[in-house]
Each structure stands twice: as structure tokens, then as C-alpha cells.
JSON list of C-alpha atoms in Angstrom, two decimals:
[
{"chain": "B", "resi": 8, "resn": "MET", "atom": "CA", "xyz": [0.24, 0.12, 0.01]},
{"chain": "B", "resi": 9, "resn": "THR", "atom": "CA", "xyz": [1.18, 3.43, -0.85]},
{"chain": "B", "resi": 10, "resn": "ASP", "atom": "CA", "xyz": [-0.16, 6.61, 0.56]},
{"chain": "B", "resi": 11, "resn": "ALA", "atom": "CA", "xyz": [-1.29, 9.33, -2.08]},
{"chain": "B", "resi": 12, "resn": "GLU", "atom": "CA", "xyz": [-2.32, 13.09, -2.23]},
{"chain": "B", "resi": 13, "resn": "LEU", "atom": "CA", "xyz": [-5.53, 14.85, -2.44]},
{"chain": "B", "resi": 14, "resn": "VAL", "atom": "CA", "xyz": [-5.09, 16.62, -5.63]},
{"chain": "B", "resi": 15, "resn": "SER", "atom": "CA", "xyz": [-9.15, 17.60, -5.75]},
{"chain": "B", "resi": 16, "resn": "PHE", "atom": "CA", "xyz": [-12.21, 16.20, -5.23]},
{"chain": "B", "resi": 17, "resn": "SER", "atom": "CA", "xyz": [-11.89, 13.77, -8.14]},
{"chain": "B", "resi": 18, "resn": "GLU", "atom": "CA", "xyz": [-7.90, 13.63, -8.30]},
{"chain": "B", "resi": 19, "resn": "VAL", "atom": "CA", "xyz": [-5.53, 12.04, -6.39]},
{"chain": "B", "resi": 20, "resn": "ARG", "atom": "CA", "xyz": [-1.40, 11.80, -7.13]},
{"chain": "B", "resi": 21, "resn": "CYS", "atom": "CA", "xyz": [1.04, 8.68, -5.65]},
{"chain": "B", "resi": 22, "resn": "PRO", "atom": "CA", "xyz": [4.08, 7.72, -6.80]},
{"chain": "B", "resi": 23, "resn": "ILE", "atom": "CA", "xyz": [4.93, 4.34, -8.52]},
{"chain": "B", "resi": 24, "resn": "GLN", "atom": "CA", "xyz": [7.01, 2.07, -7.05]},
{"chain": "B", "resi": 25, "resn": "ASN", "atom": "CA", "xyz": [9.43, 0.65, -10.36]},
{"chain": "B", "resi": 26, "resn": "GLY", "atom": "CA", "xyz": [11.56, -1.57, -8.87]},
{"chain": "B", "resi": 27, "resn": "ASN", "atom": "CA", "xyz": [11.77, -3.41, -11.31]},
{"chain": "B", "resi": 28, "resn": "LYS", "atom": "CA", "xyz": [12.16, -1.47, -14.47]},
{"chain": "B", "resi": 29, "resn": "ARG", "atom": "CA", "xyz": [15.58, -2.45, -16.64]},
{"chain": "B", "resi": 30, "resn": "LYS", "atom": "CA", "xyz": [17.97, -0.56, -18.06]},
{"chain": "B", "resi": 31, "resn": "ARG", "atom": "CA", "xyz": [19.21, -1.75, -21.10]},
{"chain": "B", "resi": 32, "resn": "ARG", "atom": "CA", "xyz": [20.16, -0.45, -24.70]},
{"chain": "B", "resi": 33, "resn": "ASP", "atom": "CA", "xyz": [17.47, -2.56, -26.69]},
{"chain": "B", "resi": 34, "resn": "VAL", "atom": "CA", "xyz": [13.88, -1.92, -27.03]},
{"chain": "B", "resi": 35, "resn": "SER", "atom": "CA", "xyz": [12.90, -4.89, -24.74]},
{"chain": "B", "resi": 36, "resn": "SER", "atom": "CA", "xyz": [13.68, -3.03, -21.82]},
{"chain": "B", "resi": 37, "resn": "PHE", "atom": "CA", "xyz": [10.35, -1.14, -22.65]},
{"chain": "B", "resi": 38, "resn": "GLN", "atom": "CA", "xyz": [7.73, -3.55, -21.98]},
{"chain": "B", "resi": 39, "resn": "PRO", "atom": "CA", "xyz": [4.73, -1.56, -20.28]},
{"chain": "B", "resi": 40, "resn": "VAL", "atom": "CA", "xyz": [4.37, -2.21, -16.23]},
{"chain": "B", "resi": 41, "resn": "GLY", "atom": "CA", "xyz": [1.04, -2.51, -14.98]},
{"chain": "B", "resi": 42, "resn": "PHE", "atom": "CA", "xyz": [-1.16, -2.41, -12.07]},
{"chain": "B", "resi": 43, "resn": "LEU", "atom": "CA", "xyz": [-5.01, -2.13, -10.32]},
{"chain": "B", "resi": 44, "resn": "VAL", "atom": "CA", "xyz": [-5.48, 0.48, -8.59]},
{"chain": "B", "resi": 45, "resn": "SER", "atom": "CA", "xyz": [-8.07, 1.12, -5.93]},
{"chain": "B", "resi": 46, "resn": "ILE", "atom": "CA", "xyz": [-7.91, 3.81, -3.16]},
{"chain": "B", "resi": 47, "resn": "THR", "atom": "CA", "xyz": [-9.19, 4.13, 0.48]},
{"chain": "B", "resi": 48, "resn": "ASN", "atom": "CA", "xyz": [-9.19, 7.47, 2.72]},
{"chain": "B", "resi": 49, "resn": "ASN", "atom": "CA", "xyz": [-9.86, 5.20, 6.27]},
{"chain": "B", "resi": 50, "resn": "GLY", "atom": "CA", "xyz": [-7.28, 2.49, 5.02]},
{"chain": "B", "resi": 51, "resn": "ASN", "atom": "CA", "xyz": [-10.55, 0.11, 5.43]},
{"chain": "B", "resi": 52, "resn": "ALA", "atom": "CA", "xyz": [-13.10, 0.53, 2.51]},
{"chain": "B", "resi": 53, "resn": "PHE", "atom": "CA", "xyz": [-11.48, 0.58, -0.35]},
{"chain": "B", "resi": 54, "resn": "SER", "atom": "CA", "xyz": [-12.82, 2.18, -4.15]},
{"chain": "B", "resi": 55, "resn": "ASN", "atom": "CA", "xyz": [-13.01, -0.55, -7.34]},
{"chain": "B", "resi": 56, "resn": "LYS", "atom": "CA", "xyz": [-9.87, -1.76, -8.44]},
{"chain": "B", "resi": 57, "resn": "ILE", "atom": "CA", "xyz": [-8.92, -0.12, -11.85]},
{"chain": "B", "resi": 58, "resn": "PRO", "atom": "CA", "xyz": [-6.04, -0.84, -14.13]},
{"chain": "B", "resi": 59, "resn": "ILE", "atom": "CA", "xyz": [-2.49, 1.62, -14.87]},
{"chain": "B", "resi": 60, "resn": "VAL", "atom": "CA", "xyz": [-1.03, 0.62, -17.30]},
{"chain": "B", "resi": 61, "resn": "VAL", "atom": "CA", "xyz": [2.80, 2.68, -17.14]},
{"chain": "B", "resi": 62, "resn": "TYR", "atom": "CA", "xyz": [5.13, 2.80, -20.54]},
{"chain": "B", "resi": 63, "resn": "ASP", "atom": "CA", "xyz": [6.76, 4.96, -22.72]},
{"chain": "B", "resi": 64, "resn": "SER", "atom": "CA", "xyz": [4.75, 6.73, -25.57]},
{"chain": "B", "resi": 65, "resn": "SER", "atom": "CA", "xyz": [7.65, 6.88, -27.48]},
{"chain": "B", "resi": 66, "resn": "CYS", "atom": "CA", "xyz": [8.89, 3.29, -27.89]},
{"chain": "B", "resi": 67, "resn": "THR", "atom": "CA", "xyz": [5.18, 1.86, -27.68]},
{"chain": "B", "resi": 68, "resn": "ASN", "atom": "CA", "xyz": [1.19, 1.85, -28.43]},
{"chain": "B", "resi": 69, "resn": "CYS", "atom": "CA", "xyz": [-1.75, 1.11, -25.80]},
{"chain": "B", "resi": 70, "resn": "PHE", "atom": "CA", "xyz": [-4.95, 0.52, -26.21]},
{"chain": "B", "resi": 71, "resn": "LEU", "atom": "CA", "xyz": [-7.92, -0.97, -24.13]},
{"chain": "B", "resi": 72, "resn": "ASP", "atom": "CA", "xyz": [-10.46, -2.87, -25.72]},
{"chain": "B", "resi": 73, "resn": "ASN", "atom": "CA", "xyz": [-12.56, -5.43, -23.84]},
{"chain": "B", "resi": 74, "resn": "GLY", "atom": "CA", "xyz": [-11.14, -3.93, -20.95]},
{"chain": "B", "resi": 75, "resn": "VAL", "atom": "CA", "xyz": [-7.92, -5.33, -21.41]},
{"chain": "B", "resi": 76, "resn": "PHE", "atom": "CA", "xyz": [-4.54, -3.10, -22.24]},
{"chain": "B", "resi": 77, "resn": "ILE", "atom": "CA", "xyz": [-2.28, -4.16, -25.13]},
{"chain": "B", "resi": 78, "resn": "CYS", "atom": "CA", "xyz": [0.33, -3.09, -26.13]},
{"chain": "B", "resi": 79, "resn": "ASN", "atom": "CA", "xyz": [2.74, -2.77, -29.39]},
{"chain": "B", "resi": 80, "resn": "GLN", "atom": "CA", "xyz": [5.84, -1.39, -29.18]},
{"chain": "B", "resi": 81, "resn": "LYS", "atom": "CA", "xyz": [6.24, 0.81, -32.42]},
{"chain": "B", "resi": 82, "resn": "ASP", "atom": "CA", "xyz": [7.69, 0.66, -35.79]},
{"chain": "B", "resi": 83, "resn": "ASN", "atom": "CA", "xyz": [10.83, 2.99, -36.86]},
{"chain": "B", "resi": 84, "resn": "ILE", "atom": "CA", "xyz": [11.86, 3.74, -33.05]},
{"chain": "B", "resi": 85, "resn": "CYS", "atom": "CA", "xyz": [15.90, 3.20, -32.20]},
{"chain": "B", "resi": 86, "resn": "VAL", "atom": "CA", "xyz": [16.98, 3.13, -27.82]},
{"chain": "B", "resi": 87, "resn": "VAL", "atom": "CA", "xyz": [20.07, 5.49, -27.31]},
{"chain": "B", "resi": 88, "resn": "LYS", "atom": "CA", "xyz": [21.13, 5.37, -23.69]},
{"chain": "B", "resi": 89, "resn": "GLY", "atom": "CA", "xyz": [17.44, 4.38, -22.79]},
{"chain": "B", "resi": 90, "resn": "LYS", "atom": "CA", "xyz": [15.72, 6.75, -25.24]},
{"chain": "B", "resi": 91, "resn": "CYS", "atom": "CA", "xyz": [13.21, 6.01, -27.78]},
{"chain": "B", "resi": 92, "resn": "PHE", "atom": "CA", "xyz": [13.84, 7.85, -30.78]},
{"chain": "B", "resi": 93, "resn": "ARG", "atom": "CA", "xyz": [12.35, 7.49, -34.45]},
{"chain": "B", "resi": 94, "resn": "LEU", "atom": "CA", "xyz": [14.83, 6.36, -36.97]},
{"chain": "B", "resi": 95, "resn": "SER", "atom": "CA", "xyz": [15.17, 9.80, -39.01]},
{"chain": "B", "resi": 96, "resn": "SER", "atom": "CA", "xyz": [16.56, 11.92, -36.00]},
{"chain": "B", "resi": 97, "resn": "SER", "atom": "CA", "xyz": [20.19, 12.67, -35.39]},
{"chain": "B", "resi": 98, "resn": "GLU", "atom": "CA", "xyz": [20.56, 10.61, -32.23]},
{"chain": "B", "resi": 99, "resn": "CYS", "atom": "CA", "xyz": [19.74, 7.16, -34.15]},
{"chain": "B", "resi": 100, "resn": "THR", "atom": "CA", "xyz": [22.16, 7.78, -37.46]},
{"chain": "B", "resi": 101, "resn": "SER", "atom": "CA", "xyz": [25.28, 8.65, -35.42]},
{"chain": "B", "resi": 102, "resn": "ASN", "atom": "CA", "xyz": [24.88, 5.83, -32.73]},
{"chain": "B", "resi": 103, "resn": "ARG", "atom": "CA", "xyz": [23.58, 2.96, -35.79]},
{"chain": "B", "resi": 104, "resn": "VAL", "atom": "CA", "xyz": [27.19, 4.17, -37.29]},
{"chain": "B", "resi": 105, "resn": "LYS", "atom": "CA", "xyz": [28.77, 3.24, -34.40]},
{"chain": "B", "resi": 106, "resn": "ASP", "atom": "CA", "xyz": [27.28, 0.07, -33.38]},
{"chain": "B", "resi": 107, "resn": "ASP", "atom": "CA", "xyz": [27.46, -1.52, -36.67]},
{"chain": "B", "resi": 108, "resn": "ASN", "atom": "CA", "xyz": [31.67, -0.42, -36.29]},
{"chain": "B", "resi": 109, "resn": "THR", "atom": "CA", "xyz": [30.66, -2.70, -32.66]},
{"chain": "B", "resi": 110, "resn": "SER", "atom": "CA", "xyz": [29.33, -5.49, -34.89]},
{"chain": "B", "resi": 111, "resn": "ASN", "atom": "CA", "xyz": [32.27, -5.42, -37.19]},
{"chain": "B", "resi": 112, "resn": "ASN", "atom": "CA", "xyz": [34.98, -5.48, -34.91]},
{"chain": "B", "resi": 113, "resn": "LEU", "atom": "CA", "xyz": [33.08, -8.34, -32.46]},
{"chain": "B", "resi": 114, "resn": "TRP", "atom": "CA", "xyz": [32.88, -9.90, -35.92]},
{"chain": "B", "resi": 115, "resn": "ILE", "atom": "CA", "xyz": [36.90, -10.15, -37.53]},
{"chain": "B", "resi": 116, "resn": "ILE", "atom": "CA", "xyz": [37.31, -10.98, -33.36]},
{"chain": "B", "resi": 117, "resn": "GLY", "atom": "CA", "xyz": [35.59, -14.00, -33.15]},
{"chain": "B", "resi": 118, "resn": "ALA", "atom": "CA", "xyz": [36.88, -15.66, -36.02]},
{"chain": "B", "resi": 119, "resn": "VAL", "atom": "CA", "xyz": [40.26, -15.07, -35.50]},
{"chain": "B", "resi": 120, "resn": "LEU", "atom": "CA", "xyz": [39.82, -16.97, -32.53]},
{"chain": "B", "resi": 121, "resn": "GLY", "atom": "CA", "xyz": [37.89, -19.39, -34.12]},
{"chain": "B", "resi": 122, "resn": "ALA", "atom": "CA", "xyz": [40.57, -19.66, -36.70]},
{"chain": "B", "resi": 123, "resn": "ILE", "atom": "CA", "xyz": [43.36, -20.05, -33.59]},
{"chain": "B", "resi": 124, "resn": "ALA", "atom": "CA", "xyz": [41.52, -22.27, -31.88]},
{"chain": "B", "resi": 125, "resn": "ALA", "atom": "CA", "xyz": [40.80, -24.55, -35.09]},
{"chain": "B", "resi": 126, "resn": "CYS", "atom": "CA", "xyz": [44.70, -25.22, -35.23]},
{"chain": "B", "resi": 127, "resn": "ALA", "atom": "CA", "xyz": [45.32, -25.77, -31.66]},
{"chain": "B", "resi": 128, "resn": "VAL", "atom": "CA", "xyz": [43.03, -28.52, -32.38]},
{"chain": "B", "resi": 129, "resn": "VAL", "atom": "CA", "xyz": [44.71, -29.56, -35.16]},
{"chain": "B", "resi": 130, "resn": "CYS", "atom": "CA", "xyz": [47.46, -29.28, -33.93]},
{"chain": "B", "resi": 131, "resn": "PHE", "atom": "CA", "xyz": [46.55, -31.16, -30.60]},
{"chain": "B", "resi": 132, "resn": "LEU", "atom": "CA", "xyz": [45.04, -33.99, -32.65]},
{"chain": "B", "resi": 133, "resn": "VAL", "atom": "CA", "xyz": [48.36, -34.47, -34.68]},
{"chain": "B", "resi": 134, "resn": "THR", "atom": "CA", "xyz": [50.65, -34.91, -31.81]},
{"chain": "B", "resi": 135, "resn": "LYS", "atom": "CA", "xyz": [48.43, -37.62, -30.15]},
{"chain": "B", "resi": 136, "resn": "THR", "atom": "CA", "xyz": [48.36, -39.87, -33.34]},
{"chain": "B", "resi": 137, "resn": "VAL", "atom": "CA", "xyz": [51.54, -40.01, -35.06]},
{"chain": "B", "resi": 138, "resn": "LYS", "atom": "CA", "xyz": [53.11, -43.00, -33.73]},
{"chain": "B", "resi": 139, "resn": "LYS", "atom": "CA", "xyz": [56.41, -43.08, -32.60]},
{"chain": "B", "resi": 140, "resn": "PRO", "atom": "CA", "xyz": [59.07, -46.19, -33.54]},
{"chain": "B", "resi": 141, "resn": "TRP", "atom": "CA", "xyz": [59.44, -48.73, -31.23]},
{"chain": "B", "resi": 142, "resn": "THR", "atom": "CA", "xyz": [63.02, -48.45, -29.49]},
{"chain": "B", "resi": 143, "resn": "SER", "atom": "CA", "xyz": [64.78, -51.57, -27.79]},
{"chain": "B", "resi": 144, "resn": "LYS", "atom": "CA", "xyz": [65.13, -49.44, -24.99]},
{"chain": "B", "resi": 145, "resn": "GLY", "atom": "CA", "xyz": [61.84, -47.70, -24.40]},
{"chain": "B", "resi": 146, "resn": "SER", "atom": "CA", "xyz": [60.28, -51.11, -25.09]},
{"chain": "B", "resi": 147, "resn": "TRP", "atom": "CA", "xyz": [58.00, -52.80, -22.73]},
{"chain": "B", "resi": 148, "resn": "PHE", "atom": "CA", "xyz": [59.49, -55.93, -24.18]},
{"chain": "B", "resi": 149, "resn": "PRO", "atom": "CA", "xyz": [61.82, -58.33, -22.40]},
{"chain": "B", "resi": 150, "resn": "SER", "atom": "CA", "xyz": [65.11, -58.43, -24.31]},
{"chain": "B", "resi": 151, "resn": "MET", "atom": "CA", "xyz": [65.56, -61.85, -25.74]},
{"chain": "B", "resi": 152, "resn": "THR", "atom": "CA", "xyz": [69.81, -61.81, -24.32]},
{"chain": "B", "resi": 153, "resn": "ASP", "atom": "CA", "xyz": [67.96, -62.09, -20.57]},
{"chain": "B", "resi": 154, "resn": "LYS", "atom": "CA", "xyz": [67.68, -65.08, -18.98]},
{"chain": "B", "resi": 155, "resn": "GLY", "atom": "CA", "xyz": [66.44, -63.42, -15.86]},
{"chain": "B", "resi": 156, "resn": "HIS", "atom": "CA", "xyz": [63.10, -63.29, -18.07]},
{"chain": "B", "resi": 157, "resn": "PHE", "atom": "CA", "xyz": [63.47, -66.21, -18.77]},
{"chain": "B", "resi": 158, "resn": "THR", "atom": "CA", "xyz": [63.60, -69.99, -17.79]},
{"chain": "B", "resi": 159, "resn": "ASN", "atom": "CA", "xyz": [64.09, -73.42, -18.90]},
{"chain": "B", "resi": 160, "resn": "SER", "atom": "CA", "xyz": [61.26, -76.07, -18.72]},
{"chain": "B", "resi": 161, "resn": "LYS", "atom": "CA", "xyz": [63.35, -78.55, -16.63]},
{"chain": "B", "resi": 162, "resn": "ASP", "atom": "CA", "xyz": [64.20, -75.83, -13.99]},
{"chain": "B", "resi": 163, "resn": "ALA", "atom": "CA", "xyz": [60.21, -74.47, -13.72]},
{"chain": "B", "resi": 164, "resn": "PHE", "atom": "CA", "xyz": [59.38, -78.35, -13.28]},
{"chain": "B", "resi": 165, "resn": "SER", "atom": "CA", "xyz": [62.15, -79.98, -11.54]},
{"chain": "B", "resi": 166, "resn": "LYS", "atom": "CA", "xyz": [61.80, -81.26, -8.18]},
{"chain": "B", "resi": 167, "resn": "ASN", "atom": "CA", "xyz": [64.60, -80.13, -5.59]}
]
């Protein structure tokens, strides 16, 4: 519940708490916010609830249709630093050039990093799949000249 200021016998003014307002630069952050408002002068008896929709009219069109608010984003707008402007305005033109340059730079950076990652994967796979030649020193097979590993069948089955 929020306190209101009585302006006249038919008007009251109260602050709207809008803590959920997101500060992003895209148009989707300009979604309308709806409230059900009723008033009281004693804290016990309240008026009927009335739907109230708060929206930025430079970004959005809203209208009431059979008791339902319908809101649509306007065409031909851009958002600069959290504000909506017509596409023909100078704010949109100057910032669009900056955004296009940023997008191009990000694409180039992504392509270079992708190529480096692909090269690293190929190098790793090549080093793991190339077989090293066997040498007698590093071999796990015992030497045929080493008699300690082999026993004569007579020695293995003879009784001492």
C-alpha cells in the first residue's frame, strides 16, 4: 500500500514503485508495467480496482480493448542510452554507425579466435595420432638376451 496525495475531489496522486525497470539498450526493455489501483480514505473500505498501465509513449502504443490492455512496440524507432527516438533522428543515425563498427569488429575478433582454436585442435590431434617408432630401450618387451626373465622348462618342473 502506498500513501497518496489528494489533488482534488476527483483526483489523487501517488508515486509508482518501479523497482523492476531494467536499464538495457534494447527495445525489449521498454515493456509496459501494469498495476491494479484502488483508493481508500480510512484503510478499511477500498474502491474498485482500476487497471493502470505505465509505458513510454515514444516506444510503445497501448490501448484498452474489452477490458484488456494491448500494447505494441512502435515501428521505426531506435533506443539510445535508454531512450526511444525516431529512426530519422540524428541520435539514431550517429549511434547506428558506432554500433555497426562495433558489430564488424566483434565479427572479426570472433573469426580470428575461431581460426586459432581450430589450429590448436588440429595440432593437438596430430601430435596424439602420430605413432613414435619403437626402440629397444623404451620397449616394454623383455630382451631376448636377458636370461633372468626366462626359465628353462626343466628348471620350472624339477624337484630339488
